[in-house]
Short mmCIF file of N, CA and C in Angstrom, two decimals:
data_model
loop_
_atom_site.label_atom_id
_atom_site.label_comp_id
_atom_site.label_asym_id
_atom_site.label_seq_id
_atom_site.Cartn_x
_atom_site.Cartn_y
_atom_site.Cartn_z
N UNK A 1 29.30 -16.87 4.72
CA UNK A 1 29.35 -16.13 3.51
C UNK A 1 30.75 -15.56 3.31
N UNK A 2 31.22 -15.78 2.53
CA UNK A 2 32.30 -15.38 1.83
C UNK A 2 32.72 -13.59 1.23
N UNK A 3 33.21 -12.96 1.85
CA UNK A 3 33.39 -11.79 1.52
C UNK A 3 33.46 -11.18 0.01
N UNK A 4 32.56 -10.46 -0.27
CA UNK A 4 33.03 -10.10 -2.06
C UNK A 4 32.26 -11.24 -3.02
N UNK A 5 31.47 -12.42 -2.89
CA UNK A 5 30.97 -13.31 -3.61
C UNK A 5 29.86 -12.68 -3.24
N UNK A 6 28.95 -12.50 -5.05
CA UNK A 6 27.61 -12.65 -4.68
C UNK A 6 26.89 -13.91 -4.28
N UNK A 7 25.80 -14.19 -3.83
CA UNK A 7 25.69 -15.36 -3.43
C UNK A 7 23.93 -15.24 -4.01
N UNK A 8 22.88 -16.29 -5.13
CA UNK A 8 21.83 -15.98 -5.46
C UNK A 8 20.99 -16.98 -4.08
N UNK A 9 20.09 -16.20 -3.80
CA UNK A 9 19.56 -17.40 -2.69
C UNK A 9 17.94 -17.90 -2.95
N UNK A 10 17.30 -18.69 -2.44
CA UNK A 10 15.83 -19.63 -2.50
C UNK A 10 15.17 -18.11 -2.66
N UNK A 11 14.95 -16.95 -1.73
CA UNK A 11 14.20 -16.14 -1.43
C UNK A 11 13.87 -15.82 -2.58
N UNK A 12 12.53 -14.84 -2.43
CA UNK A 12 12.04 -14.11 -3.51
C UNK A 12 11.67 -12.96 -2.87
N UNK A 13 11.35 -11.90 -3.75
CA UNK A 13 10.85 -10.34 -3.52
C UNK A 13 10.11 -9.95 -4.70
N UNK A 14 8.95 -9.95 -4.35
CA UNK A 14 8.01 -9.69 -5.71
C UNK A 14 7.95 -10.21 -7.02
N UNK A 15 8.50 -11.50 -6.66
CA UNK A 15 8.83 -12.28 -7.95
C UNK A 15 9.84 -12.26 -8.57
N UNK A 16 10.71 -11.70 -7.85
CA UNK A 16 12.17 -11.22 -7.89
C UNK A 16 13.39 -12.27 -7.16
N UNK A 17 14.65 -12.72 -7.48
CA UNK A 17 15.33 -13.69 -6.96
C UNK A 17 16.06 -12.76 -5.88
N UNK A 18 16.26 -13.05 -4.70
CA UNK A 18 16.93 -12.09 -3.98
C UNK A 18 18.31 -12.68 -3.39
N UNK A 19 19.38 -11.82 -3.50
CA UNK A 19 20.93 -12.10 -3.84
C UNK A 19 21.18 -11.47 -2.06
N UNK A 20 22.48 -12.12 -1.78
CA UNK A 20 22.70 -11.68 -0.52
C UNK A 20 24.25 -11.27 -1.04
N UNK A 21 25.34 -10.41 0.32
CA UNK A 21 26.17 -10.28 -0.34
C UNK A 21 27.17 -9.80 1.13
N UNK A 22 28.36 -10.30 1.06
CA UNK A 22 29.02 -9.34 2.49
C UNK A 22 29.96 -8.69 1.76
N UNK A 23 30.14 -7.03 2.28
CA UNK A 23 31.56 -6.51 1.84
C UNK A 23 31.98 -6.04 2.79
N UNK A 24 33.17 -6.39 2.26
CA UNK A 24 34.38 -5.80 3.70
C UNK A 24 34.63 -4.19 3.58
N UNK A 25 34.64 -3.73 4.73
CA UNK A 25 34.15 -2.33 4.31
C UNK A 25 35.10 -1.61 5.30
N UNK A 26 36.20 -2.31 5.76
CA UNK A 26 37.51 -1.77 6.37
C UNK A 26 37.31 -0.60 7.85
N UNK A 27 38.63 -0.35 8.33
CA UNK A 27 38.19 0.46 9.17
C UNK A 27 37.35 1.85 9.26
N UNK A 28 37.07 2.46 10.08
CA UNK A 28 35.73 3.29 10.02
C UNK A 28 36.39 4.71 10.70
N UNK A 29 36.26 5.53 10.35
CA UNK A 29 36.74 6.87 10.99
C UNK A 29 35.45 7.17 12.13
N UNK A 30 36.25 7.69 12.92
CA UNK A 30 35.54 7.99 14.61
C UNK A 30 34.88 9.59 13.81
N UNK A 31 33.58 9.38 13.70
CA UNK A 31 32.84 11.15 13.40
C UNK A 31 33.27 11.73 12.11
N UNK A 32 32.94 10.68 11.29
CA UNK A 32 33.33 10.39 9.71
C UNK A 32 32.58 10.09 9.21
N UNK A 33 32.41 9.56 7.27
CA UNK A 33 31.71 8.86 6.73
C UNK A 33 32.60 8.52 5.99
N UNK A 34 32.48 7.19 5.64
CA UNK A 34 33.46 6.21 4.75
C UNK A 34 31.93 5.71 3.81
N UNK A 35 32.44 5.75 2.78
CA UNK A 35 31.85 5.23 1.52
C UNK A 35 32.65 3.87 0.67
N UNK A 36 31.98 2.93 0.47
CA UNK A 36 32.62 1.63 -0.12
C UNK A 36 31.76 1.12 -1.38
N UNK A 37 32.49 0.84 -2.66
CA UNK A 37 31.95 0.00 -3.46
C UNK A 37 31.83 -1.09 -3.00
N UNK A 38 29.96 -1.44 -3.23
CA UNK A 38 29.66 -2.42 -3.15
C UNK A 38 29.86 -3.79 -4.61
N UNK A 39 30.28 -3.50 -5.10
CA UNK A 39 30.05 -3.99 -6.79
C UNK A 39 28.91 -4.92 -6.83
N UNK A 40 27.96 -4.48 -6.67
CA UNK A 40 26.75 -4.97 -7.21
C UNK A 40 26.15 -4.54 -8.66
N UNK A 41 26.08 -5.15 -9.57
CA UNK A 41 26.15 -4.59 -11.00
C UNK A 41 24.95 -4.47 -11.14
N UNK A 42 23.63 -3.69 -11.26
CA UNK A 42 21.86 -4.10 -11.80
C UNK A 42 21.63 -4.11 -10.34
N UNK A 43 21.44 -3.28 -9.56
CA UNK A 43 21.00 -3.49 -7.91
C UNK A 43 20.11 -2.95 -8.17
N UNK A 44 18.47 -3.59 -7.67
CA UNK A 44 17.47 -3.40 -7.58
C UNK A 44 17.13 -2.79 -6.24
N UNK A 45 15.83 -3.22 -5.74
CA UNK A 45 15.66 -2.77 -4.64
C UNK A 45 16.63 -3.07 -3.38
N UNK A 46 16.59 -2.00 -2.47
CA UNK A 46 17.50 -2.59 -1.26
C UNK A 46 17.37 -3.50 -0.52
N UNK A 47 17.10 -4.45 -0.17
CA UNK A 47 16.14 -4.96 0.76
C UNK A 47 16.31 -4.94 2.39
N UNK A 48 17.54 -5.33 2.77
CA UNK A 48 17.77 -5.31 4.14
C UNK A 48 19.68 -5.24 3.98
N UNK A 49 19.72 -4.60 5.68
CA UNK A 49 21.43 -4.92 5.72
C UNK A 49 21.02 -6.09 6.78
N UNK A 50 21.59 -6.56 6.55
CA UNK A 50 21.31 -8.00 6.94
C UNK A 50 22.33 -8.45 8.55
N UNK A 51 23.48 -8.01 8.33
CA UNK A 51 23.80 -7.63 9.81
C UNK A 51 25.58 -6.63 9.14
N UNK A 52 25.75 -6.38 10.25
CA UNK A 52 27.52 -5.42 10.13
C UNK A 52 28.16 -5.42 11.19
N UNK A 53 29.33 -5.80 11.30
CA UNK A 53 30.01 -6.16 12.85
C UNK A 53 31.57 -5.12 12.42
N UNK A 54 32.05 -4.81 13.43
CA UNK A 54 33.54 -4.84 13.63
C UNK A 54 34.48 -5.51 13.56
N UNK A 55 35.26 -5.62 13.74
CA UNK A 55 36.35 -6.45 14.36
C UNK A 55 36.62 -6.66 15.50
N UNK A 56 35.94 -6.05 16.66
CA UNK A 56 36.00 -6.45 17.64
C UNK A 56 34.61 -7.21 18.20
N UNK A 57 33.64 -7.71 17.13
CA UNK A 57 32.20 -8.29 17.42
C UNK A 57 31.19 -7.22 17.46
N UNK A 58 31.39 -5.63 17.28
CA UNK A 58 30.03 -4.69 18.13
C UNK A 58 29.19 -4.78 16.64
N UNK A 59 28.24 -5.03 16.96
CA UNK A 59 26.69 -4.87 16.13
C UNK A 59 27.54 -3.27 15.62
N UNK A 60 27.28 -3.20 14.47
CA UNK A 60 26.81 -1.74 14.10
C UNK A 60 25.57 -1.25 14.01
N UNK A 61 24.72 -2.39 13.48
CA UNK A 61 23.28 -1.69 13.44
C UNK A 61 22.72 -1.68 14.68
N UNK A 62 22.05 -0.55 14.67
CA UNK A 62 21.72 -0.39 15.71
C UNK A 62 22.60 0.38 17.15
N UNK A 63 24.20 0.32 16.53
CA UNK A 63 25.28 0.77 17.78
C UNK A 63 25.08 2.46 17.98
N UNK A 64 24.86 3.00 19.14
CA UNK A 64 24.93 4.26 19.05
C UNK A 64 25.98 5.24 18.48
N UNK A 65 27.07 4.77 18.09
CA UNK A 65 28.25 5.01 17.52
C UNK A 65 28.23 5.25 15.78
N UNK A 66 27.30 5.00 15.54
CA UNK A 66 26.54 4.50 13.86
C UNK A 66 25.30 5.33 13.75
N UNK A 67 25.65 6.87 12.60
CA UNK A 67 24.98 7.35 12.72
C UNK A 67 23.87 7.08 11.72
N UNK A 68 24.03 5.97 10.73
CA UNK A 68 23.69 5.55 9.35
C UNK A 68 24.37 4.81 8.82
N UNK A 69 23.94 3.54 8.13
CA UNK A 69 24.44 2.57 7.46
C UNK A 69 23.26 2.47 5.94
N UNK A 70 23.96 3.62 4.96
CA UNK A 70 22.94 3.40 3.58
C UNK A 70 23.78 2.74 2.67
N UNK A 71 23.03 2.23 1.67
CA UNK A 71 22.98 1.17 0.43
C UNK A 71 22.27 1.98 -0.60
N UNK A 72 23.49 2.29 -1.87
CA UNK A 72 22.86 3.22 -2.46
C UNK A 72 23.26 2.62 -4.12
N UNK A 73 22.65 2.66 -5.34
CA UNK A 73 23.22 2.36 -6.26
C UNK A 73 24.34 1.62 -6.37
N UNK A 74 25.62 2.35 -6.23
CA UNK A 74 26.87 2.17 -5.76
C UNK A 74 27.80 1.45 -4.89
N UNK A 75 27.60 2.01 -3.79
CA UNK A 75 27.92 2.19 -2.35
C UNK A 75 27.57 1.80 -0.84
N UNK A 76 28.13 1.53 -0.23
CA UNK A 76 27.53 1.44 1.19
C UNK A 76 28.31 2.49 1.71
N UNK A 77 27.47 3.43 2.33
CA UNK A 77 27.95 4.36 3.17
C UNK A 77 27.45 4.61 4.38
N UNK A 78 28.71 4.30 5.40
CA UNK A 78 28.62 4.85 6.78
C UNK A 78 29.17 5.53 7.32
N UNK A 79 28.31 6.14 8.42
CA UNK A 79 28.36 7.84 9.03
C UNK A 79 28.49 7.29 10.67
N UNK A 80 29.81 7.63 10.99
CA UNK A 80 29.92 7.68 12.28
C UNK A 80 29.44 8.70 13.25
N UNK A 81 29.44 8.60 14.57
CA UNK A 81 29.28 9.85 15.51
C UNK A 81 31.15 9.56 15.76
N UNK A 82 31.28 11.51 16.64
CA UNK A 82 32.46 11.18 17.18
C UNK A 82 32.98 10.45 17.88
N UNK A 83 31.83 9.40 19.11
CA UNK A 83 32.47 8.77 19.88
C UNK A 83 32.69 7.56 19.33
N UNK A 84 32.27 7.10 17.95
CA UNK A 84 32.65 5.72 17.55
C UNK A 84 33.95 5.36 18.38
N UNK A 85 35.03 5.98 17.97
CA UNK A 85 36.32 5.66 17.79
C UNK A 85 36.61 4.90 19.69
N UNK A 86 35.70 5.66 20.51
CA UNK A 86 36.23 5.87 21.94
C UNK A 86 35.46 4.33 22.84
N UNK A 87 33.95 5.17 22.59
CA UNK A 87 33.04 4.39 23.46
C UNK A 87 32.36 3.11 22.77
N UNK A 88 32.40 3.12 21.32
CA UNK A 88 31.25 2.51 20.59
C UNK A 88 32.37 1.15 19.72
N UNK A 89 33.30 1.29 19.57
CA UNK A 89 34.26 0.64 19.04
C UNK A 89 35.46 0.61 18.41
N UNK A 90 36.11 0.32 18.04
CA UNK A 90 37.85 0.80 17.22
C UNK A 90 37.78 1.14 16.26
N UNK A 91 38.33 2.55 16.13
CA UNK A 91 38.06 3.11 14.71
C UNK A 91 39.02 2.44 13.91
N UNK A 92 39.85 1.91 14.72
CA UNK A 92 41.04 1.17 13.59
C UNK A 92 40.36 -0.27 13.17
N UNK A 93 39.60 -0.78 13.33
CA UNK A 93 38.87 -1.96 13.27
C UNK A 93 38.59 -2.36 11.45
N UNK A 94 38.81 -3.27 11.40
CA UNK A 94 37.69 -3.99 10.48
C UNK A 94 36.53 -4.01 10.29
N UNK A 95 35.82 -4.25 9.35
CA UNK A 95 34.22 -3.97 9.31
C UNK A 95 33.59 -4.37 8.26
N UNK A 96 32.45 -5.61 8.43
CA UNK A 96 32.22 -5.70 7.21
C UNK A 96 30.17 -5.63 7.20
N UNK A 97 30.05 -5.32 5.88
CA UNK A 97 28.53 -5.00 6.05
C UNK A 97 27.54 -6.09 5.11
N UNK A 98 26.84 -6.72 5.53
CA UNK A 98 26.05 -8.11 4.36
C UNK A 98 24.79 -7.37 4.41
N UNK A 99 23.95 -7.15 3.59
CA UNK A 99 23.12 -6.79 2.17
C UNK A 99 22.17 -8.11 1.68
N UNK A 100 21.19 -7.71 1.99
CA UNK A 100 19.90 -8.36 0.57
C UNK A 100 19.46 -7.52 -0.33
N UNK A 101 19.04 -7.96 -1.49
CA UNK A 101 19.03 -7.12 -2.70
C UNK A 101 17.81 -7.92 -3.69
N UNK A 102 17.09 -7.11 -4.76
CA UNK A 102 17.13 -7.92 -5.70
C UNK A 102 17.67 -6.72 -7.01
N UNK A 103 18.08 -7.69 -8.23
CA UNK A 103 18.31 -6.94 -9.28
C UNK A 103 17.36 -6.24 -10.26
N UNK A 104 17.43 -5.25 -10.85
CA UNK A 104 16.39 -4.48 -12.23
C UNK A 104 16.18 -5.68 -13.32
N UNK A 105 17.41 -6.70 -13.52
CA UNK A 105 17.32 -7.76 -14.68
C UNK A 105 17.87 -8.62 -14.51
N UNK A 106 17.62 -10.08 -14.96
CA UNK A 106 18.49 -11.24 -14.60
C UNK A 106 19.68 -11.21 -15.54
N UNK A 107 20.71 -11.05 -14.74
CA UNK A 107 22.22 -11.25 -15.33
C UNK A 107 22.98 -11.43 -15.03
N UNK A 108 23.91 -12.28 -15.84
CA UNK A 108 25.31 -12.40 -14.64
C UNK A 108 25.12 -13.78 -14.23
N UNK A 109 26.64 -14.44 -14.20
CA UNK A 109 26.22 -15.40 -12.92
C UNK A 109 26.51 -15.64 -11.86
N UNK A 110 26.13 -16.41 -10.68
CA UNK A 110 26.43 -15.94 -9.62
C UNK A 110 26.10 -17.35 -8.67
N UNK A 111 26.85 -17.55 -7.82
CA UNK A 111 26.95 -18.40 -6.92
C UNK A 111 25.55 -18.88 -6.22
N UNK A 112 25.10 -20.08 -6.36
CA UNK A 112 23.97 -20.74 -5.59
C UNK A 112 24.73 -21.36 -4.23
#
């Protein structure tokens, strides 16, 4: 998956087409929260984060270093603990977070 492309996929959600999506969501402050436009235009329900890595490979979900990874209207926002930076991974790192979704209305077009 291609960073920043929506991508529409086979799945469904309540009769709903469900869109996947990765954004690069840059380095992460150690015992912080960084907030990122997702540009998802008509974001329906959330459905899943689908996975989020570093730059050095560490899972975020799930990393004890990761105090929250939300998907909100807007935004993806994540909440570090202080030891991100030390024990859990590089706060100077890269980071990107992929998203399932479906939309409120069909619009737009978008990559099969």
């Amino acid at each position: 998956m291609v960073p920043g492309i929506e991508y529409r996929t086979v799945k469904r959600d309540h009769d709903k087409v469900v869109y996947e999506k990765t954004v690069q969501t840059g380095a992460l402050p150690a015992g912080g929260t960084k907030s990122i436009a997702h540009g998802v235009s008509d974001i329906g329900l959330r459905l899943t984060i689908r996975c989020a890595f570093d730059n050095d490979g560490n899972n975020l979900v799930g990393n004890p270093g990761i105090a929250g990874i939300l998907v909100d209207q807007d935004n993806i926002i994540i909440t570090t603990t202080a030891e991100y930076g030390t024990s859990y991974g590089d706060g100077t790192s890269n980071s990107w977070v992929s998203i399932a979704y479906t939309k409120n209305t069909i619009s737009g077009a978008s990559n099969i």
